[in-house]
XYZ file of C-alpha atoms in Angstrom:
369
model
C 42.715 -16.793 -24.222
C 42.871 -13.394 -25.895
C 39.506 -13.191 -27.600
C 39.989 -9.592 -28.766
C 42.064 -10.501 -31.814
C 41.501 -8.182 -34.784
C 42.862 -8.036 -38.308
C 45.129 -5.402 -39.776
C 43.153 -4.626 -42.899
C 43.419 -8.041 -44.526
C 41.987 -7.862 -48.036
C 39.920 -10.553 -49.707
C 42.193 -13.431 -50.729
C 43.808 -13.020 -54.118
C 42.238 -14.906 -56.981
C 38.797 -15.198 -55.396
C 36.991 -14.046 -58.570
C 38.936 -16.511 -60.658
C 38.082 -19.269 -58.199
C 34.391 -18.412 -58.420
C 34.517 -18.525 -62.210
C 36.323 -21.861 -62.131
C 33.746 -23.326 -59.747
C 30.947 -22.399 -62.112
C 32.204 -25.082 -64.488
C 32.186 -25.177 -68.243
C 35.780 -24.308 -69.090
C 38.463 -26.683 -70.273
C 40.531 -27.196 -67.129
C 43.420 -29.501 -66.442
C 43.429 -32.430 -64.028
C 44.095 -31.883 -60.340
C 47.687 -32.486 -59.244
C 48.337 -33.561 -55.647
C 51.740 -33.258 -53.993
C 52.335 -34.386 -50.409
C 55.213 -32.529 -48.759
C 56.493 -34.336 -45.661
C 57.760 -31.635 -43.359
C 58.091 -32.442 -39.656
C 57.823 -28.872 -38.426
C 55.265 -26.108 -38.229
C 54.058 -25.741 -41.839
C 53.895 -21.929 -41.731
C 57.290 -21.338 -43.430
C 56.507 -23.920 -46.121
C 53.163 -22.291 -46.814
C 54.349 -18.674 -46.816
C 57.767 -19.028 -48.431
C 56.994 -21.779 -50.934
C 53.297 -22.453 -51.551
C 52.058 -18.852 -51.508
C 54.531 -17.480 -54.070
C 54.108 -20.604 -56.219
C 50.331 -20.326 -56.571
C 50.441 -16.554 -57.011
C 52.917 -16.905 -59.874
C 50.907 -19.701 -61.481
C 47.792 -17.549 -61.206
C 49.506 -14.459 -62.627
C 50.767 -16.481 -65.599
C 47.308 -17.883 -66.389
C 48.278 -21.436 -65.440
C 46.031 -21.893 -62.389
C 42.345 -22.816 -62.285
C 42.173 -23.635 -58.559
C 44.227 -24.756 -55.596
C 44.037 -25.506 -51.878
C 45.970 -27.267 -49.119
C 45.349 -29.317 -46.009
C 47.557 -30.595 -43.201
C 47.628 -34.324 -42.529
C 49.421 -36.903 -40.410
C 49.215 -40.271 -42.253
C 52.754 -41.669 -42.787
C 54.115 -38.599 -41.009
C 53.136 -34.916 -40.744
C 52.783 -33.323 -44.154
C 51.067 -30.684 -46.253
C 48.822 -31.926 -49.040
C 48.987 -29.373 -51.842
C 46.311 -29.675 -54.526
C 46.733 -27.609 -57.698
C 44.470 -27.591 -60.748
C 46.075 -26.301 -63.973
C 44.065 -23.942 -66.138
C 44.150 -26.375 -69.078
C 45.504 -29.811 -69.984
C 48.257 -28.067 -71.934
C 49.390 -26.312 -68.742
C 49.760 -29.525 -66.745
C 53.473 -30.259 -67.447
C 54.545 -26.697 -66.663
C 52.483 -26.600 -63.455
C 54.006 -29.891 -62.340
C 57.533 -28.683 -63.173
C 57.136 -25.413 -61.291
C 55.542 -27.123 -58.299
C 58.342 -29.652 -57.934
C 61.043 -27.041 -58.471
C 59.573 -24.683 -55.861
C 59.217 -27.428 -53.243
C 62.696 -28.853 -53.846
C 64.243 -25.398 -53.547
C 62.448 -24.692 -50.275
C 63.318 -28.050 -48.714
C 66.989 -27.584 -49.622
C 67.091 -24.102 -48.121
C 64.935 -24.648 -45.025
C 64.608 -28.326 -44.126
C 62.630 -29.474 -41.106
C 65.080 -30.765 -38.528
C 62.795 -32.889 -36.333
C 62.260 -36.587 -36.970
C 59.135 -38.430 -35.794
C 60.327 -42.031 -35.928
C 60.590 -42.171 -32.123
C 59.051 -40.414 -29.179
C 55.690 -38.896 -28.398
C 54.673 -37.799 -31.902
C 55.233 -41.250 -33.351
C 53.079 -42.765 -30.615
C 50.463 -40.063 -31.141
C 50.259 -40.680 -34.891
C 50.040 -44.426 -34.335
C 47.156 -43.848 -31.915
C 45.356 -41.847 -34.599
C 46.127 -44.596 -37.091
C 44.634 -47.267 -34.825
C 41.438 -45.249 -34.383
C 40.877 -44.125 -37.959
C 41.969 -47.148 -40.005
C 40.211 -50.487 -39.588
C 42.260 -53.646 -40.044
C 41.143 -54.130 -43.639
C 42.487 -50.703 -44.636
C 45.781 -50.769 -42.775
C 48.056 -52.910 -44.920
C 49.148 -50.278 -47.486
C 50.425 -48.066 -44.661
C 52.059 -50.488 -42.211
C 55.468 -52.055 -41.672
C 56.214 -55.667 -40.744
C 55.325 -54.965 -37.122
C 51.946 -53.500 -37.986
C 52.966 -49.924 -37.191
C 52.342 -47.005 -39.494
C 55.011 -46.378 -42.113
C 56.792 -43.034 -42.038
C 57.821 -41.344 -45.256
C 61.188 -39.549 -45.270
C 61.216 -36.125 -43.724
C 61.771 -33.256 -46.203
C 60.459 -35.244 -49.143
C 57.728 -34.671 -51.726
C 55.546 -37.243 -53.414
C 53.157 -36.931 -56.342
C 49.985 -38.671 -55.201
C 46.527 -39.362 -56.614
C 43.886 -36.785 -55.770
C 40.945 -38.689 -54.313
C 38.050 -36.286 -53.608
C 35.803 -37.181 -50.675
C 32.573 -37.397 -52.655
C 30.761 -39.221 -49.845
C 31.491 -36.459 -47.338
C 30.812 -33.395 -49.474
C 27.776 -34.450 -51.502
C 28.994 -36.050 -54.709
C 30.480 -34.315 -57.783
C 28.459 -31.108 -57.393
C 29.321 -30.934 -53.699
C 33.008 -31.491 -54.383
C 33.062 -28.744 -57.008
C 31.600 -26.360 -54.437
C 33.947 -27.565 -51.690
C 36.975 -27.004 -53.920
C 35.846 -23.442 -54.604
C 35.421 -22.865 -50.871
C 38.734 -24.539 -50.019
C 40.636 -22.059 -52.160
C 39.149 -19.107 -50.296
C 39.771 -20.806 -46.950
C 43.380 -21.606 -47.911
C 44.128 -18.054 -49.033
C 42.435 -16.571 -45.970
C 44.647 -18.721 -43.745
C 47.797 -17.717 -45.648
C 46.857 -14.051 -45.195
C 46.325 -14.705 -41.490
C 49.731 -16.405 -41.196
C 51.281 -13.392 -42.912
C 49.555 -10.635 -40.941
C 48.777 -12.099 -37.502
C 50.909 -13.547 -34.701
C 49.454 -17.030 -35.036
C 52.573 -18.538 -33.493
C 51.098 -17.294 -30.194
C 48.584 -19.804 -28.905
C 46.173 -17.161 -27.608
C 46.076 -15.412 -30.986
C 45.679 -18.703 -32.854
C 42.755 -19.835 -30.718
C 41.162 -16.407 -30.784
C 41.344 -16.342 -34.583
C 39.963 -19.871 -34.844
C 37.091 -19.058 -32.488
C 36.092 -16.009 -34.524
C 36.149 -17.873 -37.836
C 34.090 -20.686 -36.292
C 31.579 -18.185 -34.910
C 31.098 -16.424 -38.239
C 30.717 -19.565 -40.335
C 28.400 -21.296 -37.866
C 26.242 -18.191 -37.401
C 25.971 -17.636 -41.168
C 24.863 -21.232 -41.693
C 22.647 -21.487 -38.587
C 21.279 -18.078 -37.571
C 18.724 -19.617 -35.197
C 20.165 -19.585 -31.679
C 18.794 -23.004 -30.704
C 20.040 -24.659 -33.881
C 23.451 -23.059 -33.442
C 23.778 -24.161 -29.814
C 22.732 -27.722 -30.679
C 25.256 -27.868 -33.516
C 28.162 -26.711 -31.339
C 27.271 -29.253 -28.663
C 27.012 -32.030 -31.249
C 30.322 -30.947 -32.757
C 32.101 -31.246 -29.420
C 30.570 -34.654 -28.716
C 31.525 -35.877 -32.195
C 35.205 -35.319 -31.424
C 34.803 -36.746 -27.944
C 33.366 -39.974 -29.379
C 35.977 -40.096 -32.143
C 38.781 -40.608 -29.589
C 37.286 -42.892 -26.926
C 39.422 -43.816 -23.966
C 42.423 -41.770 -25.110
C 42.026 -38.705 -22.892
C 42.683 -36.747 -26.067
C 39.461 -34.740 -25.770
C 39.165 -33.422 -22.242
C 36.210 -32.978 -19.926
C 37.478 -31.762 -16.580
C 40.163 -29.488 -17.977
C 37.629 -27.931 -20.352
C 35.429 -27.124 -17.370
C 38.386 -25.721 -15.444
C 39.352 -23.407 -18.312
C 35.811 -22.318 -19.071
C 35.516 -19.649 -16.395
C 38.610 -17.845 -17.650
C 37.585 -17.761 -21.292
C 33.798 -17.452 -21.171
C 33.360 -13.698 -20.534
C 35.482 -12.494 -23.459
C 34.118 -15.150 -25.807
C 30.567 -14.335 -24.797
C 31.045 -10.647 -25.622
C 32.726 -11.448 -28.910
C 30.134 -14.040 -29.936
C 27.285 -11.634 -29.150
C 28.900 -8.798 -31.120
C 29.541 -11.029 -34.139
C 26.031 -12.474 -34.195
C 24.462 -9.029 -33.775
C 26.482 -7.596 -36.663
C 25.659 -10.542 -38.915
C 21.954 -10.452 -38.089
C 21.749 -6.721 -38.786
C 23.738 -6.949 -42.003
C 26.345 -4.628 -40.499
C 29.499 -6.394 -41.617
C 31.387 -3.095 -41.418
C 31.365 -3.535 -37.641
C 33.483 -6.675 -38.012
C 37.256 -6.744 -38.483
C 38.098 -6.773 -42.195
C 39.152 -10.395 -42.338
C 35.878 -11.449 -40.660
C 33.759 -9.262 -42.934
C 35.232 -10.927 -46.007
C 34.795 -14.340 -44.414
C 31.149 -13.571 -43.604
C 30.426 -12.579 -47.220
C 32.079 -15.754 -48.451
C 30.219 -17.942 -45.933
C 26.891 -16.469 -46.984
C 27.627 -17.221 -50.623
C 28.729 -20.726 -49.682
C 25.522 -21.177 -47.664
C 23.379 -20.001 -50.565
C 25.133 -22.340 -53.007
C 24.627 -25.292 -50.665
C 20.950 -24.480 -50.400
C 20.602 -24.245 -54.185
C 22.343 -27.566 -54.777
C 20.186 -29.274 -52.155
C 16.973 -27.860 -53.592
C 18.041 -29.079 -57.052
C 18.671 -32.599 -55.684
C 22.356 -32.386 -56.592
C 23.845 -33.357 -53.190
C 24.327 -37.099 -52.701
C 26.135 -38.186 -49.556
C 27.588 -41.636 -48.999
C 27.581 -43.328 -45.631
C 29.395 -46.410 -44.320
C 32.031 -46.067 -47.041
C 29.643 -46.342 -49.936
C 27.395 -49.059 -48.506
C 24.461 -46.747 -49.011
C 23.855 -43.250 -50.284
C 21.508 -40.488 -49.238
C 20.309 -37.598 -51.365
C 19.619 -34.578 -49.165
C 17.121 -32.185 -50.731
C 16.294 -30.211 -47.586
C 18.479 -27.082 -47.723
C 18.652 -26.697 -43.946
C 19.575 -30.358 -43.544
C 22.348 -30.036 -46.108
C 23.765 -27.011 -44.284
C 23.956 -28.948 -41.014
C 25.726 -31.867 -42.694
C 28.302 -29.732 -44.505
C 29.030 -27.184 -41.778
C 31.091 -29.673 -39.756
C 33.629 -30.630 -42.465
C 33.802 -27.065 -43.793
C 34.571 -25.674 -40.344
C 36.992 -28.450 -39.459
C 39.060 -27.994 -42.610
C 39.574 -24.287 -41.958
C 40.845 -25.151 -38.493
C 43.024 -27.824 -40.072
C 44.623 -25.206 -42.337
C 45.249 -22.957 -39.335
C 47.071 -25.900 -37.716
C 44.604 -25.879 -34.809
C 44.597 -29.252 -33.100
C 41.444 -31.331 -32.873
C 41.758 -31.076 -29.109
C 41.652 -27.273 -29.274
C 38.868 -27.324 -31.850
C 36.764 -29.507 -29.559
C 37.527 -27.191 -26.651
C 36.432 -24.116 -28.601
C 33.173 -25.728 -29.700
C 32.493 -26.732 -26.080
C 33.090 -23.197 -24.799
C 31.094 -21.544 -27.581
C 28.176 -23.862 -26.895
C 28.316 -23.080 -23.179
C 28.411 -19.312 -23.603
C 25.548 -19.432 -26.078
C 23.398 -21.554 -23.759
C 24.206 -19.566 -20.654
C 23.634 -16.206 -22.291
C 20.141 -17.447 -23.109
C 17.535 -15.611 -25.160
C 18.144 -12.061 -26.142
C 21.156 -12.491 -28.381
C 20.969 -11.830 -32.076
C 19.124 -14.452 -34.054
């Protein structure tokens, strides 16, 4: 893997100040609008040629309070676009422009691959079997108990259902939505300026973003190493018996990737610890500043008792008031969703966390803390 990926002067994502103001609360914003765009191809063209110009125009016209996207697989591969109008009065116009932009793109550049047969269909059904218990399957299954597939090149207005249990309740969701906008715009800038269609560049970019976020949240070397190991084992346990998360192949690839990753990880952690962000590539320096602000906001919310996490699908709740504990809980979903936006597979994400843990452990004391 080419671990020496650098940026070509990528500026801070557009609209970041507006997103920060929106996240502070208090203004009269519209309701979130969620549109799922089923597109059985790499989402990069959809994001760059449709979503990016749409949200920039909405922002320029004063119609946008916030936005973000994720990639998902349920009922077929799709992009989930979430847009929050600047006011209730702006909602109809935002909806109209969103639908018009998506319809125009799908007519001009439709995805040609279908997933109703073959490997991908089997893969998505395997994910479905793992992630959805029997009681939750019926809305998404056909008469044979297999996952429904929505039509390719179609859009659907859907409810926006924030994951309050995962992100710490209403205050945690408000913060996550602010962060998700920055993450989304950072990824769009990376798609535009970097050769992310090359696997080595994609994984190198993902590794660097993971390093910066994890090191900003967990500057202690032991804590950081433990987190990366736990993160790998989480994905390993999430797909038991599938062979989806490797062991032997990870070990076989480790020797080839470890030296360059070790040098890069050490340089990043040293720069962050010394407050010398200017030594980082531009896109990482901006990401580091954002991650520090995100870290500080998490700590403040925890100290104020504002983060309430739900476990076992609402069976019980837990209020986390320890700032360091809250950081460890939220780092995993924050980091995963940035990789999701990059279109990095869970398999590759698990591999990167495994390698980063190994290089950190094997380098031993002496790195930046």
